[in-house]
Amino acid sequence: MKDIIVHNNPKSSISEAYRAIRTNIEFANIDKNIRTILVTSTTPGEGKTTTLSNIAATMTQNDERVLVIDCDMRKPRVHKVFGISNKKGLADMLRKEHNYADYIQKVEDLNLDVLTAGKIPTNPSELLHSKAMKNLITALKEEYDYIFLDTPPVTPVTDATILSGYIDGVILVVASGAVDIDLAKRAVQSMTTIGANILGVVINKLKVENAKQYQSYYYYQSKETEEEEEDVHETI
């Protein structure tokens, strides 16, 4: 689980940035019951899966019951991040309408549960828009404090937009200096048009030298991690 920075290097400033995101989510939850959170990006390669996985891992550190669902049934990656099997998962469960408990895997080191994408289907959009998927989310909310859903990027396909219509909140991951701002705005607009609740944006892949202008980053930077993080490519 080399990508789970909050577990492997909890004292780094990157881990602190993820914990700051956790705090922001908790504050957003004061007036609204935000239990299901969709994490997506505008285009591929912006780091949404790594971001989601680390945020979910920080939630378990507060003794929250957390589930990660890989809804990217086109290019699933959650199972790779957590080092678990993808032999069966969400797509298989929805097609066969089996009990979800038979498909959820426990990541013991992080004390969180994962429902991988499973076998890549021919109709991912239809599965995500199905009554079975909506019923699944409703049932899982009875068992977990937070459910994080990883989806394909917004621009290439409609999967994230479909899901965002009945999910409590959406986080958009944007790679610094890599995405056209108008494209990112259109991604947000496509989701808000159908009533999505945009919780905020995570700026990812921000170079260390640029990040130093932010007070929170500078405050948590330590001598032990400064040299190590010069080559980090996914700094919040």
CSV table of C-alpha atoms in Angstrom, one decimal, residues 6-187:
chain,number,residue,atom,x,y,z
A,6,VAL,CA,-1.2,8.7,5.8
A,7,HIS,CA,-0.4,5.1,6.9
A,8,ASN,CA,3.1,4.8,5.7
A,9,ASN,CA,4.3,8.3,6.7
A,10,PRO,CA,1.7,9.8,9.1
A,11,LYS,CA,4.0,12.7,10.2
A,12,SER,CA,4.6,14.1,6.8
A,13,SER,CA,3.1,17.4,5.7
A,14,ILE,CA,1.2,15.5,2.9
A,15,SER,CA,-0.5,13.4,5.6
A,16,GLU,CA,-1.4,16.6,7.5
A,17,ALA,CA,-2.9,18.0,4.3
A,18,TYR,CA,-5.1,14.9,4.0
A,19,ARG,CA,-6.2,15.3,7.7
A,20,ALA,CA,-7.1,18.9,6.9
A,21,ILE,CA,-9.4,17.7,4.2
A,22,ARG,CA,-10.9,15.3,6.7
A,23,THR,CA,-11.5,18.2,9.1
A,24,ASN,CA,-13.2,20.2,6.3
A,25,ILE,CA,-15.5,17.2,5.5
A,26,GLU,CA,-16.4,16.9,9.2
A,27,PHE,CA,-17.3,20.6,9.4
A,28,ALA,CA,-19.4,20.3,6.2
A,29,ASN,CA,-21.2,17.5,8.1
A,30,ILE,CA,-22.3,19.7,11.0
A,31,ASP,CA,-25.5,21.0,9.4
A,32,LYS,CA,-25.9,18.3,6.7
A,33,ASN,CA,-25.9,14.5,7.0
A,34,ILE,CA,-23.1,13.9,4.6
A,35,ARG,CA,-22.4,10.1,4.6
A,36,THR,CA,-21.7,9.3,1.0
A,37,ILE,CA,-18.9,11.1,-0.8
A,38,LEU,CA,-18.1,10.8,-4.5
A,39,VAL,CA,-14.5,11.6,-5.5
A,40,THR,CA,-13.8,12.3,-9.2
A,41,SER,CA,-11.7,14.4,-11.5
A,42,THR,CA,-12.0,16.3,-14.8
A,43,THR,CA,-9.6,14.2,-16.8
A,44,PRO,CA,-7.7,10.9,-16.2
A,45,GLY,CA,-4.4,10.9,-14.3
A,46,GLU,CA,-5.2,13.7,-11.8
A,47,GLY,CA,-4.8,11.4,-8.7
A,48,LYS,CA,-8.4,11.0,-7.6
A,49,THR,CA,-8.0,7.3,-6.5
A,50,THR,CA,-4.9,8.1,-4.4
A,51,THR,CA,-6.7,11.1,-2.9
A,52,LEU,CA,-9.8,9.2,-2.1
A,53,SER,CA,-7.9,6.3,-0.5
A,54,ASN,CA,-5.9,8.6,1.8
A,55,ILE,CA,-8.9,10.6,2.9
A,56,ALA,CA,-10.8,7.4,3.7
A,57,ALA,CA,-7.8,6.1,5.6
A,58,THR,CA,-7.7,9.3,7.7
A,59,MET,CA,-11.3,8.8,8.6
A,60,THR,CA,-10.7,5.4,10.1
A,61,GLN,CA,-8.1,7.1,12.4
A,62,ASN,CA,-11.0,8.8,14.1
A,63,ASP,CA,-12.7,5.4,14.6
A,64,GLU,CA,-15.2,6.0,11.9
A,65,ARG,CA,-16.7,3.1,10.0
A,66,VAL,CA,-15.5,3.6,6.5
A,67,LEU,CA,-16.2,1.9,3.2
A,68,VAL,CA,-14.5,2.5,-0.2
A,69,ILE,CA,-16.4,1.6,-3.3
A,70,ASP,CA,-14.7,1.4,-6.7
A,71,CYS,CA,-17.4,2.6,-9.1
A,72,ASP,CA,-14.8,3.1,-11.9
A,73,MET,CA,-15.8,0.0,-13.8
A,74,ARG,CA,-13.9,1.1,-16.8
A,75,LYS,CA,-10.4,1.4,-15.4
A,76,PRO,CA,-10.6,0.2,-11.8
A,77,ARG,CA,-7.6,0.9,-9.6
A,78,VAL,CA,-8.8,0.9,-6.0
A,79,HIS,CA,-7.8,-2.8,-5.5
A,80,LYS,CA,-4.3,-2.0,-6.7
A,81,VAL,CA,-4.0,0.9,-4.2
A,82,PHE,CA,-5.1,-1.3,-1.3
A,83,GLY,CA,-3.3,-4.5,-2.5
A,84,ILE,CA,-6.4,-6.7,-2.6
A,85,SER,CA,-8.2,-8.9,-5.1
A,86,ASN,CA,-10.5,-7.7,-7.8
A,87,LYS,CA,-11.8,-11.2,-8.8
A,88,LYS,CA,-15.3,-10.2,-7.8
A,89,GLY,CA,-16.8,-6.9,-6.9
A,90,LEU,CA,-19.5,-4.2,-7.5
A,91,ALA,CA,-20.3,-5.1,-11.1
A,92,ASP,CA,-20.7,-8.8,-10.3
A,93,MET,CA,-22.9,-8.1,-7.3
A,94,LEU,CA,-25.2,-5.7,-9.2
A,95,ARG,CA,-25.6,-8.1,-12.1
A,96,LYS,CA,-26.4,-11.1,-9.9
A,97,GLU,CA,-28.2,-9.1,-7.2
A,98,HIS,CA,-26.2,-10.9,-4.5
A,99,ASN,CA,-25.8,-9.9,-0.8
A,100,TYR,CA,-23.1,-7.1,-0.7
A,101,ALA,CA,-21.6,-8.6,2.4
A,102,ASP,CA,-20.2,-11.4,0.3
A,103,TYR,CA,-18.2,-8.9,-1.8
A,104,ILE,CA,-16.8,-6.5,0.7
A,105,GLN,CA,-13.2,-7.0,1.7
A,106,LYS,CA,-11.5,-5.9,5.0
A,107,VAL,CA,-8.2,-4.1,4.9
A,108,GLU,CA,-7.0,-5.0,8.3
A,109,ASP,CA,-4.0,-2.6,8.5
A,110,LEU,CA,-6.2,0.4,7.9
A,111,ASN,CA,-9.4,-0.9,9.5
A,112,LEU,CA,-11.6,-0.1,6.5
A,113,ASP,CA,-13.7,-2.0,4.1
A,114,VAL,CA,-13.5,-2.0,0.3
A,115,LEU,CA,-15.9,-3.1,-2.4
A,116,THR,CA,-13.8,-3.4,-5.5
A,117,ALA,CA,-15.2,-2.8,-9.1
A,118,GLY,CA,-15.1,-6.5,-10.1
A,119,LYS,CA,-15.2,-7.8,-13.6
A,120,ILE,CA,-15.4,-4.9,-16.1
A,121,PRO,CA,-19.0,-4.9,-17.5
A,122,THR,CA,-20.2,-3.8,-21.0
A,123,ASN,CA,-22.7,-1.4,-19.4
A,124,PRO,CA,-21.2,0.4,-16.5
A,125,SER,CA,-23.4,3.5,-16.8
A,126,GLU,CA,-26.5,1.5,-16.7
A,127,LEU,CA,-25.4,-0.5,-13.7
A,128,LEU,CA,-24.6,2.7,-11.7
A,129,HIS,CA,-28.0,4.2,-12.7
A,130,SER,CA,-29.9,1.1,-11.7
A,131,LYS,CA,-32.3,0.7,-8.9
A,132,ALA,CA,-30.0,-2.0,-7.5
A,133,MET,CA,-27.2,0.5,-7.1
A,134,LYS,CA,-29.5,3.1,-5.4
A,135,ASN,CA,-30.8,0.4,-3.0
A,136,LEU,CA,-27.2,-0.7,-2.3
A,137,ILE,CA,-26.2,2.8,-1.2
A,138,THR,CA,-29.3,3.2,1.0
A,139,ALA,CA,-28.5,-0.1,2.7
A,140,LEU,CA,-24.8,0.6,3.2
A,141,LYS,CA,-25.6,4.0,4.9
A,142,GLU,CA,-27.1,2.0,7.7
A,143,GLU,CA,-23.8,0.3,8.4
A,144,TYR,CA,-21.1,2.9,7.7
A,145,ASP,CA,-20.3,6.4,8.9
A,146,TYR,CA,-18.7,7.3,5.6
A,147,ILE,CA,-18.8,5.8,2.2
A,148,PHE,CA,-16.4,7.0,-0.5
A,149,LEU,CA,-17.0,6.3,-4.1
A,150,ASP,CA,-14.3,6.4,-6.8
A,151,THR,CA,-15.6,7.1,-10.3
A,152,PRO,CA,-14.2,7.7,-13.7
A,153,PRO,CA,-13.4,11.3,-14.6
A,154,VAL,CA,-16.3,13.6,-15.5
A,155,THR,CA,-15.2,14.6,-19.0
A,156,PRO,CA,-14.8,11.3,-20.9
A,157,VAL,CA,-18.0,9.5,-19.6
A,158,THR,CA,-21.2,10.2,-17.6
A,159,ASP,CA,-20.7,7.8,-14.8
A,160,ALA,CA,-19.7,10.3,-12.1
A,161,THR,CA,-22.5,12.7,-13.2
A,162,ILE,CA,-25.1,9.9,-12.9
A,163,LEU,CA,-24.0,8.9,-9.4
A,164,SER,CA,-23.6,12.5,-8.1
A,165,GLY,CA,-27.3,13.0,-8.4
A,166,TYR,CA,-28.0,10.7,-5.4
A,167,ILE,CA,-24.8,11.0,-3.4
A,168,ASP,CA,-24.6,13.4,-0.4
A,169,GLY,CA,-21.4,15.2,-1.6
A,170,VAL,CA,-18.8,15.4,-4.3
A,171,ILE,CA,-15.1,16.2,-4.2
A,172,LEU,CA,-13.4,17.2,-7.4
A,173,VAL,CA,-9.6,16.5,-7.7
A,174,VAL,CA,-7.7,18.9,-9.9
A,175,ALA,CA,-4.1,18.4,-10.9
A,176,SER,CA,-2.2,21.7,-10.6
A,177,GLY,CA,-1.2,23.1,-13.9
A,178,ALA,CA,-2.5,20.1,-15.9
A,179,VAL,CA,-6.2,20.9,-16.5
A,180,ASP,CA,-7.8,23.7,-18.5
A,181,ILE,CA,-9.8,25.8,-16.1
A,182,ASP,CA,-12.8,26.1,-18.4
A,183,LEU,CA,-12.9,22.3,-18.7
A,184,ALA,CA,-12.9,22.0,-14.9
A,185,LYS,CA,-15.7,24.5,-14.7
A,186,ARG,CA,-17.8,22.5,-17.2
A,187,ALA,CA,-17.2,19.4,-15.1
